[in-house]
mmCIF file of C-alpha atoms and ligand atoms in Angstrom:
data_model
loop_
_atom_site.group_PDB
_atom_site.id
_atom_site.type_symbol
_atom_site.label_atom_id
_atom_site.label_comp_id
_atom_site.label_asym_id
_atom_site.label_seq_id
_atom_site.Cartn_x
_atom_site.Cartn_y
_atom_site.Cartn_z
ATOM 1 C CA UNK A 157 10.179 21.613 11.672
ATOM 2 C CA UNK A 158 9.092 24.692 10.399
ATOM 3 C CA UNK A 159 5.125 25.688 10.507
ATOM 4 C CA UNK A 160 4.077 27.254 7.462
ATOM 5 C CA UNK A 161 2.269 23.845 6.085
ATOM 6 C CA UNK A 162 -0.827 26.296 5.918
ATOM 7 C CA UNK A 163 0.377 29.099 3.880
ATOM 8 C CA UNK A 164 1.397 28.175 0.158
ATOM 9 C CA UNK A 165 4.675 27.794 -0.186
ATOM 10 C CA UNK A 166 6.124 24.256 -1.193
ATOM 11 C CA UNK A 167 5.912 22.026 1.731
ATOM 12 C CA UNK A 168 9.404 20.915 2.634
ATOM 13 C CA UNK A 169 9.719 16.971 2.254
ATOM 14 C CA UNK A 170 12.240 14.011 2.612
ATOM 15 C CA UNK A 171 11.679 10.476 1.483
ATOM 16 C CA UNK A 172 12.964 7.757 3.959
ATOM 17 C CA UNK A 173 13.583 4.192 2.799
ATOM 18 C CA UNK A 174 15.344 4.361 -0.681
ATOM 19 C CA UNK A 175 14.297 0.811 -2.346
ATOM 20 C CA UNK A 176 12.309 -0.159 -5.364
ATOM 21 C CA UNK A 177 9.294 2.020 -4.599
ATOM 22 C CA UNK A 178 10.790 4.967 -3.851
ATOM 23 C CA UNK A 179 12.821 4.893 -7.174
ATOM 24 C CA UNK A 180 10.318 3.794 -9.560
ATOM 25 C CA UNK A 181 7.367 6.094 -8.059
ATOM 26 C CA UNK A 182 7.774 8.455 -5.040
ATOM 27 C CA UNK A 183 10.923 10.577 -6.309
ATOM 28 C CA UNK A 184 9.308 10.893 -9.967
ATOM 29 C CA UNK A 185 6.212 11.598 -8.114
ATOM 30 C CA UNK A 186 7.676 14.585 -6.220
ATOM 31 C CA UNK A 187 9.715 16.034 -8.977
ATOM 32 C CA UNK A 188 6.807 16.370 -11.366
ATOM 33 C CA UNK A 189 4.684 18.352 -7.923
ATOM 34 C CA UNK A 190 5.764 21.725 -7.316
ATOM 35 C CA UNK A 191 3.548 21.937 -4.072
ATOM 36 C CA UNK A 192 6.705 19.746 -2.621
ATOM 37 C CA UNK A 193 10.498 20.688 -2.371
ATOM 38 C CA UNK A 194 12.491 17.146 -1.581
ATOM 39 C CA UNK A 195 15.371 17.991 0.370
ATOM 40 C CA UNK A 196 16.679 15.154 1.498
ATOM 41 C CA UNK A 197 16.834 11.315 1.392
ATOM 42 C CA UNK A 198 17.595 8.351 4.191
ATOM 43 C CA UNK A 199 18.438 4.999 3.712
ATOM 44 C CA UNK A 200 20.785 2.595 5.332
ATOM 45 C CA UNK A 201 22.414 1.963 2.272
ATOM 46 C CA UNK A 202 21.473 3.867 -0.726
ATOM 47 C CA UNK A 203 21.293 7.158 -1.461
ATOM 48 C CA UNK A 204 19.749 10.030 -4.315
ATOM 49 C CA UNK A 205 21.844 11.843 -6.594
ATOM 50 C CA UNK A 206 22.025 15.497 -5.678
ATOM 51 C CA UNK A 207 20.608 15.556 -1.989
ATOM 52 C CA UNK A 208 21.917 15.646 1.287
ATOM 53 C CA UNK A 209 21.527 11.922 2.548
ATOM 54 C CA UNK A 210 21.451 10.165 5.680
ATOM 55 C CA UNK A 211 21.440 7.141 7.355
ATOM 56 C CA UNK A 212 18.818 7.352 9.629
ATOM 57 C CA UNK A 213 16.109 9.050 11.389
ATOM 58 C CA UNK A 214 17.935 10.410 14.018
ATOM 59 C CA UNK A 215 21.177 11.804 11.665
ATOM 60 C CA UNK A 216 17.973 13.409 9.260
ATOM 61 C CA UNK A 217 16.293 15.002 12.579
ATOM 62 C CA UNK A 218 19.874 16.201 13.802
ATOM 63 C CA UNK A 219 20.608 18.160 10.508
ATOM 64 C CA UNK A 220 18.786 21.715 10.058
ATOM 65 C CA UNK A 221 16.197 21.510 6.524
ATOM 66 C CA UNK A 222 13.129 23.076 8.087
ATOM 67 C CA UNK A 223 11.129 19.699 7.678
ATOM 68 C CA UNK A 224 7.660 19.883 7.052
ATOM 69 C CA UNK A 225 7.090 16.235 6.503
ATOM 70 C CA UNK A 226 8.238 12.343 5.576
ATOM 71 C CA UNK A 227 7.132 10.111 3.260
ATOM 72 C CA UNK A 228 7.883 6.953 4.588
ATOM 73 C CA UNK A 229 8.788 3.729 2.013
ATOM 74 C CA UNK A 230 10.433 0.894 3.819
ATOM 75 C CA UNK A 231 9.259 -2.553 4.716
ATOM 76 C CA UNK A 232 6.476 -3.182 7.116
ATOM 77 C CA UNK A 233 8.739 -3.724 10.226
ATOM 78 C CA UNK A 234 10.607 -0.829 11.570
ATOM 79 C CA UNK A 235 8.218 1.429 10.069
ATOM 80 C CA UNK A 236 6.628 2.530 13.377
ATOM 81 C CA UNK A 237 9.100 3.801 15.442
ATOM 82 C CA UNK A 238 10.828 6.109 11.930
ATOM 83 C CA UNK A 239 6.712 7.299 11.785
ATOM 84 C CA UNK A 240 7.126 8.283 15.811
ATOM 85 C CA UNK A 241 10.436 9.883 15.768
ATOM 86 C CA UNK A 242 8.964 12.117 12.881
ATOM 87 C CA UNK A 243 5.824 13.065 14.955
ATOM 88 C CA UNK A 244 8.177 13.702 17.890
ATOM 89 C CA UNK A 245 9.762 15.761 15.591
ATOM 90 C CA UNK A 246 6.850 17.612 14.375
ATOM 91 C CA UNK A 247 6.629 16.606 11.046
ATOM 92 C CA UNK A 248 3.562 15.409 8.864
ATOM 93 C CA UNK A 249 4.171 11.529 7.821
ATOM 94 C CA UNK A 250 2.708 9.893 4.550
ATOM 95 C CA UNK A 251 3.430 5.944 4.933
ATOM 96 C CA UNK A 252 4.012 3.574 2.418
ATOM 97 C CA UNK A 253 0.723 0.389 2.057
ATOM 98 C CA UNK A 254 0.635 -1.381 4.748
ATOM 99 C CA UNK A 255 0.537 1.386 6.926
ATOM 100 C CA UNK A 256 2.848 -0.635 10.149
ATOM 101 C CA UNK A 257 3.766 -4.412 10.451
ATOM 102 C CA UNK A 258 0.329 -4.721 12.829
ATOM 103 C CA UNK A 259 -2.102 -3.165 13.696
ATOM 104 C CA UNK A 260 -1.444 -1.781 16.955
ATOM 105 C CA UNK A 261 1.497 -0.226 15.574
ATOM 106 C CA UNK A 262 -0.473 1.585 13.129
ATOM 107 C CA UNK A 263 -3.005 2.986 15.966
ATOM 108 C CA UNK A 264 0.116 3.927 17.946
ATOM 109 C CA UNK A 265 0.951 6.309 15.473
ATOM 110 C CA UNK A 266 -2.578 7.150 14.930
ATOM 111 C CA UNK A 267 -2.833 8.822 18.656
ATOM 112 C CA UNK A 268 0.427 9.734 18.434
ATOM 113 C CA UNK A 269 -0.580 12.039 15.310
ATOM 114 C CA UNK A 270 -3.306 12.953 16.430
ATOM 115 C CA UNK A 271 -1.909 14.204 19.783
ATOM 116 C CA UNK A 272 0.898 16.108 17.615
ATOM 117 C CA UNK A 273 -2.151 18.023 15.544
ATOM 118 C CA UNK A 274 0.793 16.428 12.437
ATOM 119 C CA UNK A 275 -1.025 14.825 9.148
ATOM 120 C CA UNK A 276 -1.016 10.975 8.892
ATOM 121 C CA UNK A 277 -1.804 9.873 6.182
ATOM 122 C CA UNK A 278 -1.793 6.189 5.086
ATOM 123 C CA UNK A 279 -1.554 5.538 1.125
ATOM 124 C CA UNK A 280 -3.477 2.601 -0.565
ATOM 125 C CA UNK A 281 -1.678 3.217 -4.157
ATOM 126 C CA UNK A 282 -3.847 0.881 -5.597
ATOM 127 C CA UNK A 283 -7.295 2.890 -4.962
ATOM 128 C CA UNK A 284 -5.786 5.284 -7.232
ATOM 129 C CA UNK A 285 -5.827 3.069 -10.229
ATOM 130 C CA UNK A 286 -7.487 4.546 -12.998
ATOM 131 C CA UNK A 287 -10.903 2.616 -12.868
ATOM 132 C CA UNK A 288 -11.631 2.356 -9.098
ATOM 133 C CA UNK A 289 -13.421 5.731 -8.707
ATOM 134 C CA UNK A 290 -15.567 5.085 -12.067
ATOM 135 C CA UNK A 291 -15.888 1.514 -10.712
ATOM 136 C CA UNK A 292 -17.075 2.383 -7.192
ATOM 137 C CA UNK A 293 -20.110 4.924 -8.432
ATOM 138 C CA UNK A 294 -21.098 2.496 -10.845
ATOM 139 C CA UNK A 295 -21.441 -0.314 -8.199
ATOM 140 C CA UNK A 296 -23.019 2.101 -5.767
ATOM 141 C CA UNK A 297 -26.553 1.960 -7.906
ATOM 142 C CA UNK A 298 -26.525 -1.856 -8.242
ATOM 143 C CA UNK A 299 -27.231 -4.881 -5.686
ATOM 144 C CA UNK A 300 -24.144 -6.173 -5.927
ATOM 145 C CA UNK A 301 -24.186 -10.463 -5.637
ATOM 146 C CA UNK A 302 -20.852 -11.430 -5.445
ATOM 147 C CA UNK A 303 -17.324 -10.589 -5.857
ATOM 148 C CA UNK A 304 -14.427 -13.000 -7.023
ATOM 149 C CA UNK A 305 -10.302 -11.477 -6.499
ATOM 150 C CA UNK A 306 -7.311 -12.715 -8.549
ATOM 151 C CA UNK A 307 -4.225 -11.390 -7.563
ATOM 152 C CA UNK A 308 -1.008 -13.817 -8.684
ATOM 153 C CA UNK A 309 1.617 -12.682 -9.888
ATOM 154 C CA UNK A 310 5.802 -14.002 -9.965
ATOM 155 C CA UNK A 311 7.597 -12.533 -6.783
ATOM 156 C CA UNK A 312 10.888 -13.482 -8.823
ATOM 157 C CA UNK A 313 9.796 -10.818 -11.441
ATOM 158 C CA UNK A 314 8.511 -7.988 -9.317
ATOM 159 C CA UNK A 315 10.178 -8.310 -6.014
ATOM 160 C CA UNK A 316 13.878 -10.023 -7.289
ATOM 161 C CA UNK A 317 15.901 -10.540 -3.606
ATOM 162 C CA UNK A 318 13.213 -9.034 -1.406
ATOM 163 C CA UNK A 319 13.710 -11.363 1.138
ATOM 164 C CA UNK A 320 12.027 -9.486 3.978
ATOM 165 C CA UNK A 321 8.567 -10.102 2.203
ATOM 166 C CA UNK A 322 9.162 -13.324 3.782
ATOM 167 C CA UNK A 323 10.095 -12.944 6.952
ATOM 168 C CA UNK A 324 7.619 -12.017 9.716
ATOM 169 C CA UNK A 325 5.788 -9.118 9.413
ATOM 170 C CA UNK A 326 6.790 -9.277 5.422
ATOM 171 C CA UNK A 327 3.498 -10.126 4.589
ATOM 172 C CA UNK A 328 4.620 -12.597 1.825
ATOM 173 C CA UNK A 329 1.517 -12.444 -0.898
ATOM 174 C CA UNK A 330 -0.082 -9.991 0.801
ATOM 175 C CA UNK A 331 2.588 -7.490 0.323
ATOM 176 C CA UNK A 332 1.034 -6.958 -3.190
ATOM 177 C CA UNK A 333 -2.423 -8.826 -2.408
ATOM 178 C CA UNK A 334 -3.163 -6.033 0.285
ATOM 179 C CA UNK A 335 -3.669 -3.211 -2.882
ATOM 180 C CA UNK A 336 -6.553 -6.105 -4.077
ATOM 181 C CA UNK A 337 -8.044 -5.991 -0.367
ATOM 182 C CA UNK A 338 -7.612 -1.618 -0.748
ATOM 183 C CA UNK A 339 -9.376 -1.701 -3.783
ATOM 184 C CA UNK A 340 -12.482 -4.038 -3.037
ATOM 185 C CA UNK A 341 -12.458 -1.878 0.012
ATOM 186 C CA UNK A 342 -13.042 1.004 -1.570
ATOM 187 C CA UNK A 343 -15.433 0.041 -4.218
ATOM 188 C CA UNK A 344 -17.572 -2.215 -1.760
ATOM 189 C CA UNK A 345 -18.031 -0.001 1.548
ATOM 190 C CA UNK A 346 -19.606 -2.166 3.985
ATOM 191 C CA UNK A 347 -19.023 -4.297 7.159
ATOM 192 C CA UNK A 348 -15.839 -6.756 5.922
ATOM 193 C CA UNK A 349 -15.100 -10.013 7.484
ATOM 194 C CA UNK A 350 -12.799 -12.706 6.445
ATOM 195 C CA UNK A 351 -14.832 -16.612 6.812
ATOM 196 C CA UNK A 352 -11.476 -18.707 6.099
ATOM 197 C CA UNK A 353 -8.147 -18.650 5.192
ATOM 198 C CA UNK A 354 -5.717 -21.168 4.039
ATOM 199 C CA UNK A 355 -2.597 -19.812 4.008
ATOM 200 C CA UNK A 356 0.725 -21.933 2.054
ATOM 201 C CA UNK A 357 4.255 -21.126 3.281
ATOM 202 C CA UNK A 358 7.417 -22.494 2.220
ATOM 203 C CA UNK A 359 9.802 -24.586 4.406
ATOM 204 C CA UNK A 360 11.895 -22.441 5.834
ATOM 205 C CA UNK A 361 10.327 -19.378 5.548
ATOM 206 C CA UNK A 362 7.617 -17.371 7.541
ATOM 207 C CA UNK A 363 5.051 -15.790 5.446
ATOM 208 C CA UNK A 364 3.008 -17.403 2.410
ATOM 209 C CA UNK A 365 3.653 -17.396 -1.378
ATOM 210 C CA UNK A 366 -0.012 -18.684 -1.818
ATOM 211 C CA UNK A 367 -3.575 -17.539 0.045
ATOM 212 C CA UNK A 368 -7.179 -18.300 -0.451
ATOM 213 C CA UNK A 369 -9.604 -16.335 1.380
ATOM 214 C CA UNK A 370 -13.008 -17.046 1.898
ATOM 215 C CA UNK A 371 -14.614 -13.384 3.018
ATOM 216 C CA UNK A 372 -18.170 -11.325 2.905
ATOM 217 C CA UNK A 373 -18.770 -7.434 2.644
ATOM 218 C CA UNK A 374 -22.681 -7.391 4.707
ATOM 219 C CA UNK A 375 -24.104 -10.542 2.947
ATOM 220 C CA UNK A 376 -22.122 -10.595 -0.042
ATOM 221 C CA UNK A 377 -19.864 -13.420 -0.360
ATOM 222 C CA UNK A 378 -15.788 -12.173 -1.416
ATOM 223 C CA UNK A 379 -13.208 -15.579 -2.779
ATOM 224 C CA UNK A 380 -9.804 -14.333 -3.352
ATOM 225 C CA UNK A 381 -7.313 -16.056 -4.699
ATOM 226 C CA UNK A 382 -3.249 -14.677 -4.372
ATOM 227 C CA UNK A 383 -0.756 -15.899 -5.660
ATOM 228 C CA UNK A 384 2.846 -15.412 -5.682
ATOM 229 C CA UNK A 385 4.553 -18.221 -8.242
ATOM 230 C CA UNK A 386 2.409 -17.446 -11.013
ATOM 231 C CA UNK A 387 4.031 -17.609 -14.241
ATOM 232 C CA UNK A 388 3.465 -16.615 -18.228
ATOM 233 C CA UNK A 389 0.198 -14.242 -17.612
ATOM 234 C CA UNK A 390 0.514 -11.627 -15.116
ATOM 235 C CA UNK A 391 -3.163 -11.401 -13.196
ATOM 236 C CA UNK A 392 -4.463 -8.613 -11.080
ATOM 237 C CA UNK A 393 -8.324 -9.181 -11.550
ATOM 238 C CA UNK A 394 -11.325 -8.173 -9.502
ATOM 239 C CA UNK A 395 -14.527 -9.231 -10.852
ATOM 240 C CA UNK A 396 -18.232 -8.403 -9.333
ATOM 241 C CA UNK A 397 -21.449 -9.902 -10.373
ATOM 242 C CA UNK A 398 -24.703 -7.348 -9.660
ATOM 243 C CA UNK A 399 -28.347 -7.937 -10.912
ATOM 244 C CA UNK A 400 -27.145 -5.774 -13.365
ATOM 245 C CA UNK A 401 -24.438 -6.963 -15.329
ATOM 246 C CA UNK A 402 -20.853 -7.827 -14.456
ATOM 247 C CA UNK A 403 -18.246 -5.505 -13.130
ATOM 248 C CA UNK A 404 -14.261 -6.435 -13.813
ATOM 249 C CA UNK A 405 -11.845 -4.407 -12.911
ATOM 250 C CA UNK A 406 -8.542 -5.371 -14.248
ATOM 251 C CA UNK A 407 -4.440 -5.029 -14.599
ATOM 252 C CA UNK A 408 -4.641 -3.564 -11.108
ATOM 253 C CA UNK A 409 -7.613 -1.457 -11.376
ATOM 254 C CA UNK A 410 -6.256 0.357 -14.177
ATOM 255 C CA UNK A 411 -8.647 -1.274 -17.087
ATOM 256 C CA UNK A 412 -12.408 -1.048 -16.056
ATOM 257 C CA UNK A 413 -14.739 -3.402 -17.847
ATOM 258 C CA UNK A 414 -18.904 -3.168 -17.749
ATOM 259 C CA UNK A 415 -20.620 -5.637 -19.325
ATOM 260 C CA UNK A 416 -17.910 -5.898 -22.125
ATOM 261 C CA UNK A 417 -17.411 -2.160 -22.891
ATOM 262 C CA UNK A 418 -13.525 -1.385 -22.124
ATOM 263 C CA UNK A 419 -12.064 1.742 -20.346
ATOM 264 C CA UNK A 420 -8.087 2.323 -19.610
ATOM 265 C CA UNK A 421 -6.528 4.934 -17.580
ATOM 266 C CA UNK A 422 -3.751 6.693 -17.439
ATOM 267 C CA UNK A 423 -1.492 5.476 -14.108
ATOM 268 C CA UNK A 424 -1.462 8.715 -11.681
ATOM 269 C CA UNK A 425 -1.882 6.480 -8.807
ATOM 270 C CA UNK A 426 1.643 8.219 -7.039
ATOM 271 C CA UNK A 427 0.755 11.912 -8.226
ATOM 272 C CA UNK A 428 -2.528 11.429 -6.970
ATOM 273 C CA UNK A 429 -1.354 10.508 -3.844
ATOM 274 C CA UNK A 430 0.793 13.357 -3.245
ATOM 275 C CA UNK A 431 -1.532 15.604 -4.546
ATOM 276 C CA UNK A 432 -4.164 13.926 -1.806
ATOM 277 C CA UNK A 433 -1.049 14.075 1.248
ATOM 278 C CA UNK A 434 -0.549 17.987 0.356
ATOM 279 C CA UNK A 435 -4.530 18.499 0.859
ATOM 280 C CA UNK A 436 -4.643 17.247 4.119
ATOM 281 C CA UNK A 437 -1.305 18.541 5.212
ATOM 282 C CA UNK A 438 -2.556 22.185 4.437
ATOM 283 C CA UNK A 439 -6.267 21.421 5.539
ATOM 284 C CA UNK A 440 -4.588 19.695 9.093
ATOM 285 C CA UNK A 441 -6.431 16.591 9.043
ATOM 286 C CA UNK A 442 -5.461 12.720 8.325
ATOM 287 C CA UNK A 443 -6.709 10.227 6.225
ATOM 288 C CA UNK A 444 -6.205 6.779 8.427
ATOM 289 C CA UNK A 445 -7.974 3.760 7.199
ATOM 290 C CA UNK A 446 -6.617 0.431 8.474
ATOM 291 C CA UNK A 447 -9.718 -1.642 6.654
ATOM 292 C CA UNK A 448 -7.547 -3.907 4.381
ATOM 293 C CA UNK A 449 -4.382 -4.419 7.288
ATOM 294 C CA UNK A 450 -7.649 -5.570 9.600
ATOM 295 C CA UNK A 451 -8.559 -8.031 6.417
ATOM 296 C CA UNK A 452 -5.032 -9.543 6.518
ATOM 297 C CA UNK A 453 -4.514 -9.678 10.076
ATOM 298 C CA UNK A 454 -7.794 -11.841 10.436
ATOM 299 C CA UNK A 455 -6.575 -13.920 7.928
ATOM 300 C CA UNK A 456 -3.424 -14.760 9.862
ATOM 301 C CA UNK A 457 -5.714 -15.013 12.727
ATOM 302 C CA UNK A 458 -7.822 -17.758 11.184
ATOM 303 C CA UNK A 459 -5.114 -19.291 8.682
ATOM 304 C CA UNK A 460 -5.183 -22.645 8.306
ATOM 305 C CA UNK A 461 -1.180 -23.325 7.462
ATOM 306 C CA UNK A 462 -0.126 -25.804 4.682
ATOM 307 C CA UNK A 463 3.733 -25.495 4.231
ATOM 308 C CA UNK A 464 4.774 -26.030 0.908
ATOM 309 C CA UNK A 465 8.242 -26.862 -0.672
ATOM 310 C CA UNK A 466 10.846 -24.498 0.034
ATOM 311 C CA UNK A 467 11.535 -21.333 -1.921
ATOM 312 C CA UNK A 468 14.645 -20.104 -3.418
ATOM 313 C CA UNK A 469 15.540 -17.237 -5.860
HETATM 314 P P1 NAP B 669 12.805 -2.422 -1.165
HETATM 315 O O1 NAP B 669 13.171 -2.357 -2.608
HETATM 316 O O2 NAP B 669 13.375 -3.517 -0.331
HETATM 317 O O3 NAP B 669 13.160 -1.005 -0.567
HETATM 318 C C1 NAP B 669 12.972 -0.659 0.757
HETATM 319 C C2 NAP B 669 14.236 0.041 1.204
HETATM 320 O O4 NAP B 669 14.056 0.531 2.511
HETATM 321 C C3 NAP B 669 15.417 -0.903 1.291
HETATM 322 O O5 NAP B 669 16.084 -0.954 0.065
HETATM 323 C C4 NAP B 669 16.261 -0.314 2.398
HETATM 324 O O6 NAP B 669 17.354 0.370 1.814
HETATM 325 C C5 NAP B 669 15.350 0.712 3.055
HETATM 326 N N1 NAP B 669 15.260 0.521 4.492
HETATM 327 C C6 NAP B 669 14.972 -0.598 5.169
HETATM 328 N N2 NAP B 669 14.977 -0.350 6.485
HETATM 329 C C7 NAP B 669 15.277 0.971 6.625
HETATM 330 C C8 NAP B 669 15.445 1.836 7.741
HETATM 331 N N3 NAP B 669 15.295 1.392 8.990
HETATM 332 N N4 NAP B 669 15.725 3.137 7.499
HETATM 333 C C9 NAP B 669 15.859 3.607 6.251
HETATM 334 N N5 NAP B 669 15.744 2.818 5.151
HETATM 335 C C10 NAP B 669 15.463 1.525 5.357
HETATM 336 O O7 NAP B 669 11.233 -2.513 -0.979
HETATM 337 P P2 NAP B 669 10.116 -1.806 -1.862
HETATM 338 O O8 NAP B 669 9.691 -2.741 -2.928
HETATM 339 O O9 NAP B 669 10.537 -0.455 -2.250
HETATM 340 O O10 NAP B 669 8.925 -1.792 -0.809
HETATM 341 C C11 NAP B 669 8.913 -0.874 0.273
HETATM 342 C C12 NAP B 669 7.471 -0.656 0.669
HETATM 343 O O11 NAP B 669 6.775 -0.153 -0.465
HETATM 344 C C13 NAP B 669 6.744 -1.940 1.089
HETATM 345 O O12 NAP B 669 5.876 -1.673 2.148
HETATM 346 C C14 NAP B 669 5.943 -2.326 -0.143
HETATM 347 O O13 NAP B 669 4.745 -3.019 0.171
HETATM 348 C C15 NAP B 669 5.638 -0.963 -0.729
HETATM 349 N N6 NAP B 669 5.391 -0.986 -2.167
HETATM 350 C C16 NAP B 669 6.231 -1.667 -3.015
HETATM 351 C C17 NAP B 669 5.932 -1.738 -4.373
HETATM 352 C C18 NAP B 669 6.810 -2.470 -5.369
HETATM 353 O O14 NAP B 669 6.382 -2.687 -6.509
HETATM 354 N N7 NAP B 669 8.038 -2.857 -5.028
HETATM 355 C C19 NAP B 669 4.781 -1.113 -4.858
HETATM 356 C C20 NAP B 669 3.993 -0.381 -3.988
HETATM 357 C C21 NAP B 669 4.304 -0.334 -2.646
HETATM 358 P P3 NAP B 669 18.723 0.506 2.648
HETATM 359 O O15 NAP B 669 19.323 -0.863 2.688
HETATM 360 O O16 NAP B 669 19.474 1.513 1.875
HETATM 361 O O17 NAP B 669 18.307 0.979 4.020
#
């Protein structure tokens, strides 16, 4: 690795895990930021046009690019020990949402980071989304009274042949329920618990298509609702009542809606979050914040199971 992360030239940067995300959002991501050069790709599989690409870890680590740092995009499990090899190796690591397939994994890393003086940062996309900032200062003012979460949308549209999402540690719905848990996170700051959870998983198969949570922020009661067979209408809704008016937050926390009065964003949720990884790479700190993987963990904790019919493609 080479250590010139604090002076101002472009920080040196390879993108591990070449899949869905990576494609659609972390390579456009870096070649529209000129505060990153990416030189080189891994994957088991799959590789980028035009760069030097490896299989693994290890065969990236052995060649010579003067690495400043990883972005890591793979599933959940086998994330940790690609995140420790690159802090063994010196090198600042941005991870994918969720963070590690538990959370001791996740704190692993943490110390391990921290140890290193490298820059971990873990990415919650979602808080990005166009309204959550506007939403958050808005709430901040208001006694907030309850909140209700909708988050269903059709795994055969959005996640065609992932078949790790459900397998352990693939977080079935809360592979994409997790950004609804990052956002109401982030607008509601408080003490989080989850009450209840029923959780539905298909014969066969390890993690659920369907959740209900019952959950509280302080004394304010949280019902979510994700879903993963939802057809026709798409639905990524987060809607807060306060004493004064009603909050909704919508199409992923891109569309913010007060009391009726409509505001859309532009999506920068992957620039952003370069943009925020090169900040604390140069300024040498981290940004960990394990809130929502606590949220889901509890709610395996506490699941009641209901297995449903099985699930094919
Ligand atoms: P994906 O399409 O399955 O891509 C992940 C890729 O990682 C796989 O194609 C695989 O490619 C590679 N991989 C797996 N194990 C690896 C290893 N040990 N070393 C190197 N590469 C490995 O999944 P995805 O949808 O991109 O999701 C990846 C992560 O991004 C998940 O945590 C997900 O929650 C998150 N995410 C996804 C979306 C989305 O819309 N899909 C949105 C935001 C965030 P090879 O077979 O070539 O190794």
């Amino acid at each position: 690795m080479s250590d010139a992360t604090r002076s101002e030239r472009p920080l040196r940067l390879a993108v591990i895990g070449i899949g869905k995300i990576a494609r659609d959002q972390h390579l456009p991501a870096i070649a529209a930021n000129p505060r990153f050069t990416l030189v080189a790709a891994v994957s088991r599989h799959a590789t980028v046009d035009g760069l030097p690409n490896y299989h693994d870890i290890d065969d990236l680590l052995a060649a010579d690019h003067a690495l400043d740092a990883v972005s890591i995009c793979t599933p959940p499990v086998g994330r940790a020990s690609i995140a420790m090899a690159a802090i063994d190796a010196g090198l600042h690591v941005m991870l994918e949402k969720p963070p590690a397939a538990t959370l001791s994994e996740i704190a692993r890393i943490d110390t391990h980071a921290s140890a290193a003086g490298r820059t971990l940062f873990t990415t919650w996309h979602s808080r990005e989304a166009a309204g959550v900032a506007a939403a958050r200062s808005w709430l901040a003012d208001r006694k907030v009274l309850r909140m209700t979460i909708d988050w269903r949308e059709d795994i055969r549209r959005w996640h065609p042949g992932q078949d790790w999402i459900l397998d352990a540690g693939g977080f079935g719905v809360f592979d994409p329920g997790i950004n609804a848990l990052s956002i109401a996170t982030r607008i509601l700051p408080g003490a989080w618990t989850v009450d209840a959870a029923d959780l539905h998983v298909p014969g066969g198969r390890m993690s659920p298509l369907v959740a209900d949570l019952t959950m509280a922020c302080g004394d304010i009661p949280v019902t979510a609702g994700f879903d993963f067979l939802r057809q026709g209408p798409q639905q990524w809704d987060i809607v807060v009542e306060t004493d004064a008016g009603l909050l909704k937050l919508r199409e992923g926390g891109s569309v913010l809606e007060i009391d009726g009065v409509v505001t859309r964003g532009a999506d920068a949720e992957y620039p952003g979050l370069y943009a925020a990884f090169e900040r604390l790479v140069r300024s040498g700190t981290s940004d960990v914040d394990v809130t929502p993987l606590r949220l889901v963990a509890d709610a395996f904790l506490l699941a009641r199971r209901h297995e449903m019919p099985a699930f094919s493609w």
